[in-house]
């Protein structure tokens, strides 16, 4: 789903949807129970391109936004507007705008970080929730950036991204190099220093071009603002720290995903009490829904089918 402009006609199933005071560019396909797919950084709704046709064929109405700050969607400049609470309101607003009472929310990376809390804050609107790569857990006793600085150091990319200005400037200096490096490894493109990277086999040059066009138009500030709300999200999560959620839940990750090294999933079941056995896709890295589309599709469709049996 490339950014919309005068030279890039939008597909017929992409529309502008007003929600929570902004406008999101949203792909809507199929019919049946609603499934919302929320992407992460640095992605756009296009990152779900392998899931949309499979879910439509399985009998679902698939709703895929370019998240706030990305692609064809609005890009507010205030950092605070990218908090999990506010972005979650974007997603709930999509249901209202599209006439859906409930949806299954599926998120990857920061998208997962946005949809997990909905199971606590809006359980009546969440039929089920699935997170890819990024798990959820009870809030830590101190701010996350404090923990990251102590354990991972000032050079850790999430800490580097806290500063406004230089990170987005460095990433935008050569968007093609940035996207190639990011897709090859999420830890290489930090502070504008890129290790030589080859395009991974699961991403074609034409697919890379879609990302490059989108981020050449929008830059990276919107996506980086999600990182700049890590501590704010933690503060907000404390208000829900005593809550648990009974909505059906699924977690899937790749065995080689580096996120596993600093975001363990062992406490996910303490919050989501109706959690199925976590799925680890052997040999897959961070971009699991693109790398191993068939296995992710099978897992998602099996999870959705289990809801119909309940």
CSV table of C-alpha atoms in Angstrom, one decimal:
chain,number,residue,atom,x,y,z
A,1,UNK,CA,0.0,0.0,0.0
A,2,UNK,CA,2.2,2.8,-1.2
A,3,UNK,CA,1.6,6.4,-0.1
A,4,UNK,CA,-1.1,8.0,-2.1
A,5,UNK,CA,-0.2,10.9,-4.4
A,6,UNK,CA,-1.1,12.3,-7.7
A,7,UNK,CA,1.3,9.9,-9.5
A,8,UNK,CA,0.3,6.8,-7.6
A,9,UNK,CA,-3.3,5.8,-8.1
A,10,UNK,CA,-4.8,4.0,-5.2
A,11,UNK,CA,-6.4,0.6,-5.5
A,12,UNK,CA,-10.1,0.5,-5.5
A,13,UNK,CA,-10.3,-1.1,-2.1
A,14,UNK,CA,-8.3,1.7,-0.4
A,15,UNK,CA,-10.2,4.5,1.2
A,16,UNK,CA,-9.8,7.5,3.5
A,17,UNK,CA,-11.4,6.9,6.9
A,18,UNK,CA,-11.9,9.6,9.5
A,19,UNK,CA,-11.2,8.4,13.0
A,20,UNK,CA,-10.1,9.9,16.3
A,21,UNK,CA,-9.6,13.3,14.8
A,22,UNK,CA,-7.4,12.2,11.9
A,23,UNK,CA,-7.7,10.5,8.6
A,24,UNK,CA,-6.3,7.0,7.9
A,25,UNK,CA,-5.7,5.4,4.5
A,26,UNK,CA,-7.3,2.0,4.9
A,27,UNK,CA,-7.6,-1.0,2.7
A,28,UNK,CA,-10.8,-2.9,3.2
A,29,UNK,CA,-11.3,-6.3,1.5
A,30,UNK,CA,-13.7,-9.2,1.7
A,31,UNK,CA,-16.7,-9.9,3.8
A,32,UNK,CA,-17.5,-11.7,7.1
A,33,UNK,CA,-16.2,-11.2,10.6
A,34,UNK,CA,-13.8,-8.2,10.8
A,35,UNK,CA,-10.1,-8.6,11.2
A,36,UNK,CA,-7.9,-5.5,11.7
A,37,UNK,CA,-4.2,-5.8,10.7
A,38,UNK,CA,-1.9,-3.3,12.4
A,39,UNK,CA,1.7,-2.9,11.1
A,40,UNK,CA,4.9,-1.8,12.8
A,41,UNK,CA,8.1,0.1,12.0
A,42,UNK,CA,9.3,0.8,9.4
A,43,UNK,CA,6.3,-0.7,7.5
A,44,UNK,CA,3.0,0.3,6.0
A,45,UNK,CA,-0.2,-1.6,5.5
A,46,UNK,CA,1.5,-3.2,2.5
A,47,UNK,CA,3.4,-5.4,4.9
A,48,UNK,CA,0.2,-7.5,5.2
A,49,UNK,CA,0.0,-8.2,1.5
A,50,UNK,CA,0.4,-11.9,1.9
A,51,UNK,CA,-2.2,-12.2,4.6
A,52,UNK,CA,-5.0,-10.2,3.0
A,53,UNK,CA,-5.9,-12.6,0.2
A,54,UNK,CA,-5.7,-15.6,2.5
A,55,UNK,CA,-7.9,-14.1,5.1
A,56,UNK,CA,-10.4,-12.9,2.5
A,57,UNK,CA,-10.6,-16.4,1.0
A,58,UNK,CA,-11.1,-17.8,4.5
A,59,UNK,CA,-14.2,-15.7,4.9
A,60,UNK,CA,-13.2,-12.5,6.7
A,61,UNK,CA,-13.5,-8.8,6.2
A,62,UNK,CA,-10.0,-7.5,6.4
A,63,UNK,CA,-9.2,-4.0,7.5
A,64,UNK,CA,-5.6,-2.8,6.9
A,65,UNK,CA,-4.7,0.8,7.8
A,66,UNK,CA,-1.6,2.7,7.2
A,67,UNK,CA,-1.1,3.5,10.9
A,68,UNK,CA,-1.0,7.1,12.1
A,69,UNK,CA,2.2,8.7,10.8
A,70,UNK,CA,2.7,6.3,7.9
A,71,UNK,CA,2.0,6.0,4.2
A,72,UNK,CA,-1.2,7.7,3.0
A,73,UNK,CA,-2.5,8.4,6.6
A,74,UNK,CA,-2.2,11.7,8.5
A,75,UNK,CA,1.1,12.4,10.2
A,76,UNK,CA,0.5,14.6,13.3
A,77,UNK,CA,3.7,16.3,14.5
A,78,UNK,CA,3.0,16.1,18.3
A,79,UNK,CA,4.9,13.2,19.8
A,80,UNK,CA,2.3,12.6,22.5
A,81,UNK,CA,-0.4,11.7,19.9
A,82,UNK,CA,1.4,8.5,19.1
A,83,UNK,CA,0.8,6.9,22.5
A,84,UNK,CA,-0.6,3.4,22.6
A,85,UNK,CA,-3.8,4.8,24.2
A,86,UNK,CA,-4.3,7.3,21.4
A,87,UNK,CA,-3.4,5.0,18.5
A,88,UNK,CA,-5.7,2.4,20.1
A,89,UNK,CA,-8.5,4.9,19.8
A,90,UNK,CA,-7.7,5.2,16.1
A,91,UNK,CA,-8.3,1.5,15.7
A,92,UNK,CA,-11.5,1.4,17.7
A,93,UNK,CA,-12.7,4.4,15.7
A,94,UNK,CA,-12.1,2.4,12.5
A,95,UNK,CA,-14.7,-0.1,13.8
A,96,UNK,CA,-17.2,2.7,14.3
A,97,UNK,CA,-16.5,4.3,10.9
A,98,UNK,CA,-16.9,1.0,9.1
A,99,UNK,CA,-19.9,-0.2,11.0
A,100,UNK,CA,-18.3,-3.1,13.0
A,101,UNK,CA,-19.1,-3.8,16.6
A,102,UNK,CA,-16.2,-6.1,17.1
A,103,UNK,CA,-13.0,-7.3,15.4
A,104,UNK,CA,-10.1,-9.6,15.8
A,105,UNK,CA,-7.0,-7.3,16.1
A,106,UNK,CA,-3.7,-8.6,14.8
A,107,UNK,CA,-0.6,-6.6,15.2
A,108,UNK,CA,3.1,-7.0,14.3
A,109,UNK,CA,6.0,-5.1,16.0
A,110,UNK,CA,4.6,-1.7,17.1
A,111,UNK,CA,1.2,-2.8,15.7
A,112,UNK,CA,1.3,-5.6,18.3
A,113,UNK,CA,2.1,-3.0,21.0
A,114,UNK,CA,-0.9,-1.0,20.0
A,115,UNK,CA,-3.5,-3.9,19.8
A,116,UNK,CA,-2.6,-5.8,23.0
A,117,UNK,CA,-3.8,-3.0,25.3
A,118,UNK,CA,-7.2,-3.0,23.5
A,119,UNK,CA,-7.9,-6.4,25.1
A,120,UNK,CA,-7.8,-4.6,28.5
A,121,UNK,CA,-9.3,-1.2,27.6
A,122,UNK,CA,-12.0,-2.3,25.1
A,123,UNK,CA,-12.8,-5.9,25.7
A,124,UNK,CA,-16.3,-5.4,24.4
A,125,UNK,CA,-14.9,-4.4,21.0
A,126,UNK,CA,-12.1,-7.0,20.8
A,127,UNK,CA,-13.3,-10.5,19.6
A,128,UNK,CA,-9.7,-11.7,20.0
A,129,UNK,CA,-6.2,-10.4,19.8
A,130,UNK,CA,-3.0,-11.7,18.1
A,131,UNK,CA,0.5,-10.3,18.5
A,132,UNK,CA,3.4,-11.1,16.2
A,133,UNK,CA,7.0,-10.5,17.4
A,134,UNK,CA,6.1,-8.2,20.3
A,135,UNK,CA,4.5,-9.7,23.5
A,136,UNK,CA,2.7,-8.0,26.3
A,137,UNK,CA,3.2,-8.2,30.1
A,138,UNK,CA,2.6,-6.6,33.4
A,139,UNK,CA,4.3,-3.1,33.6
A,140,UNK,CA,7.8,-3.1,34.9
A,141,UNK,CA,8.6,-1.4,38.3
A,142,UNK,CA,10.5,1.4,36.6
A,143,UNK,CA,10.4,3.2,33.2
A,144,UNK,CA,11.4,1.0,30.2
A,145,UNK,CA,14.0,3.4,28.9
A,146,UNK,CA,15.7,3.3,32.3
A,147,UNK,CA,15.9,-0.5,32.0
A,148,UNK,CA,17.1,-0.4,28.4
A,149,UNK,CA,19.8,2.1,29.3
A,150,UNK,CA,21.1,-0.1,32.1
A,151,UNK,CA,20.9,-3.4,30.3
A,152,UNK,CA,21.6,-2.5,26.7
A,153,UNK,CA,23.4,0.9,26.8
A,154,UNK,CA,23.0,4.3,25.2
A,155,UNK,CA,23.7,2.8,21.7
A,156,UNK,CA,20.7,0.6,21.8
A,157,UNK,CA,18.5,1.6,18.9
A,158,UNK,CA,15.3,2.3,20.9
A,159,UNK,CA,17.4,4.7,23.1
A,160,UNK,CA,18.9,6.3,20.0
A,161,UNK,CA,15.4,6.9,18.7
A,162,UNK,CA,14.4,9.0,21.7
A,163,UNK,CA,16.2,12.0,20.4
A,164,UNK,CA,14.1,14.1,17.9
A,165,UNK,CA,15.6,15.2,14.7
A,166,UNK,CA,18.9,13.4,14.0
A,167,UNK,CA,17.4,9.8,13.9
A,168,UNK,CA,14.8,10.7,11.2
A,169,UNK,CA,17.3,12.8,9.3
A,170,UNK,CA,19.8,9.9,9.3
A,171,UNK,CA,17.2,7.3,8.2
A,172,UNK,CA,15.9,9.6,5.4
A,173,UNK,CA,19.3,10.4,4.0
A,174,UNK,CA,19.2,7.3,1.8
A,175,UNK,CA,15.8,5.6,2.1
A,176,UNK,CA,16.7,2.6,-0.1
A,177,UNK,CA,19.8,1.9,2.0
A,178,UNK,CA,17.7,2.3,5.2
A,179,UNK,CA,14.9,0.0,4.1
A,180,UNK,CA,17.4,-2.6,2.8
A,181,UNK,CA,19.3,-2.6,6.1
A,182,UNK,CA,16.2,-2.6,8.2
A,183,UNK,CA,14.7,-5.5,6.4
A,184,UNK,CA,18.0,-7.4,6.5
A,185,UNK,CA,18.3,-6.8,10.3
A,186,UNK,CA,16.4,-4.5,12.6
A,187,UNK,CA,19.5,-3.6,14.5
A,188,UNK,CA,21.8,-2.4,11.6
A,189,UNK,CA,20.2,1.0,10.8
A,190,UNK,CA,20.9,2.8,14.0
A,191,UNK,CA,22.2,6.4,14.0
A,192,UNK,CA,22.6,6.4,10.2
A,193,UNK,CA,25.4,3.9,10.2
A,194,UNK,CA,24.7,1.0,7.9
A,195,UNK,CA,26.4,-2.2,7.6
A,196,UNK,CA,26.5,-3.6,4.1
A,197,UNK,CA,23.2,-5.3,3.6
A,198,UNK,CA,21.7,-7.5,0.8
A,199,UNK,CA,18.0,-7.6,0.1
A,200,UNK,CA,16.6,-10.7,2.0
A,201,UNK,CA,15.3,-13.4,-0.2
A,202,UNK,CA,11.7,-12.9,1.0
A,203,UNK,CA,11.6,-9.3,-0.3
A,204,UNK,CA,11.7,-8.6,-4.1
A,205,UNK,CA,13.1,-5.4,-5.6
A,206,UNK,CA,9.6,-4.4,-6.6
A,207,UNK,CA,8.3,-4.9,-3.1
A,208,UNK,CA,11.2,-2.9,-1.7
A,209,UNK,CA,10.3,-0.1,-4.1
A,210,UNK,CA,6.9,0.2,-2.5
A,211,UNK,CA,8.4,0.9,0.9
A,212,UNK,CA,11.0,3.2,-0.6
A,213,UNK,CA,8.4,5.3,-2.4
A,214,UNK,CA,6.3,5.5,0.8
A,215,UNK,CA,9.1,6.6,3.1
A,216,UNK,CA,10.7,9.0,0.6
A,217,UNK,CA,7.3,10.8,0.7
A,218,UNK,CA,6.6,10.7,4.4
A,219,UNK,CA,10.0,10.4,6.1
A,220,UNK,CA,10.4,8.5,9.4
A,221,UNK,CA,9.4,10.9,12.1
A,222,UNK,CA,5.9,9.5,12.5
A,223,UNK,CA,7.2,6.0,13.0
A,224,UNK,CA,9.9,7.1,15.4
A,225,UNK,CA,7.3,8.9,17.5
A,226,UNK,CA,6.0,5.5,18.6
A,227,UNK,CA,9.4,4.8,20.2
A,228,UNK,CA,9.3,8.2,21.9
A,229,UNK,CA,6.1,7.1,23.8
A,230,UNK,CA,7.7,4.0,25.4
A,231,UNK,CA,7.7,5.6,28.9
A,232,UNK,CA,4.4,7.3,28.4
A,233,UNK,CA,2.8,4.0,27.4
A,234,UNK,CA,4.3,2.4,30.5
A,235,UNK,CA,2.8,5.2,32.7
A,236,UNK,CA,-0.6,4.6,31.1
A,237,UNK,CA,-0.3,0.8,31.5
A,238,UNK,CA,0.1,1.2,35.3
A,239,UNK,CA,-3.5,2.3,35.5
A,240,UNK,CA,-4.5,-1.1,34.1
A,241,UNK,CA,-1.9,-3.1,35.9
A,242,UNK,CA,-4.5,-5.0,38.0
A,243,UNK,CA,-6.6,-6.0,35.0
A,244,UNK,CA,-6.6,-9.2,33.1
A,245,UNK,CA,-8.3,-10.0,29.9
A,246,UNK,CA,-10.3,-13.1,29.0
A,247,UNK,CA,-10.4,-12.4,25.2
A,248,UNK,CA,-8.9,-15.2,23.2
A,249,UNK,CA,-5.2,-14.4,22.5
A,250,UNK,CA,-2.4,-15.7,20.3
A,251,UNK,CA,1.3,-14.9,20.2
A,252,UNK,CA,3.6,-15.8,17.3
A,253,UNK,CA,7.3,-15.0,16.8
A,254,UNK,CA,10.3,-16.2,14.8
A,255,UNK,CA,13.0,-18.2,16.5
A,256,UNK,CA,15.6,-15.8,15.2
A,257,UNK,CA,13.7,-12.6,16.0
A,258,UNK,CA,16.2,-10.4,18.0
A,259,UNK,CA,13.2,-8.9,19.9
A,260,UNK,CA,13.1,-12.2,21.9
A,261,UNK,CA,16.4,-11.1,23.5
A,262,UNK,CA,15.0,-8.1,25.3
A,263,UNK,CA,11.2,-8.6,25.3
A,264,UNK,CA,10.4,-12.0,26.8
A,265,UNK,CA,6.9,-13.4,26.4
A,266,UNK,CA,6.9,-15.6,29.6
A,267,UNK,CA,4.5,-13.3,31.5
A,268,UNK,CA,2.0,-12.8,28.6
A,269,UNK,CA,-0.4,-15.4,30.1
A,270,UNK,CA,-0.6,-13.5,33.4
A,271,UNK,CA,-2.5,-10.7,31.6
A,272,UNK,CA,-4.2,-12.6,28.8
A,273,UNK,CA,-5.7,-15.6,30.6
A,274,UNK,CA,-7.2,-17.2,27.5
A,275,UNK,CA,-3.8,-17.4,25.7
A,276,UNK,CA,-3.2,-20.3,23.3
A,277,UNK,CA,0.2,-22.0,23.3
A,278,UNK,CA,2.7,-19.4,21.8
A,279,UNK,CA,3.9,-20.3,18.3
A,280,UNK,CA,7.6,-20.1,17.4
A,281,UNK,CA,8.3,-20.3,13.6
A,282,UNK,CA,11.7,-21.9,13.4
A,283,UNK,CA,14.3,-20.1,11.3
A,284,UNK,CA,12.2,-16.9,10.9
A,285,UNK,CA,13.3,-13.5,11.9
A,286,UNK,CA,11.5,-10.3,12.9
A,287,UNK,CA,9.5,-9.7,9.7
A,288,UNK,CA,7.7,-13.1,10.2
A,289,UNK,CA,4.5,-12.4,8.3
A,290,UNK,CA,6.5,-11.5,5.2
A,291,UNK,CA,9.3,-14.0,5.6
A,292,UNK,CA,7.1,-17.0,6.3
A,293,UNK,CA,3.7,-16.0,5.0
A,294,UNK,CA,2.2,-19.4,4.5
A,295,UNK,CA,3.0,-20.5,8.1
A,296,UNK,CA,1.7,-17.3,9.6
A,297,UNK,CA,-1.4,-17.5,7.4
A,298,UNK,CA,-2.1,-21.0,8.6
A,299,UNK,CA,-1.6,-20.0,12.2
A,300,UNK,CA,-3.9,-17.0,11.9
A,301,UNK,CA,-6.6,-18.9,10.1
A,302,UNK,CA,-6.5,-21.7,12.6
A,303,UNK,CA,-6.8,-19.2,15.5
A,304,UNK,CA,-9.7,-17.5,13.8
A,305,UNK,CA,-11.4,-20.8,13.1
A,306,UNK,CA,-11.1,-21.7,16.8
A,307,UNK,CA,-13.1,-18.6,17.7
A,308,UNK,CA,-16.0,-19.9,15.6
A,309,UNK,CA,-15.9,-23.2,17.5
A,310,UNK,CA,-16.0,-21.5,21.0
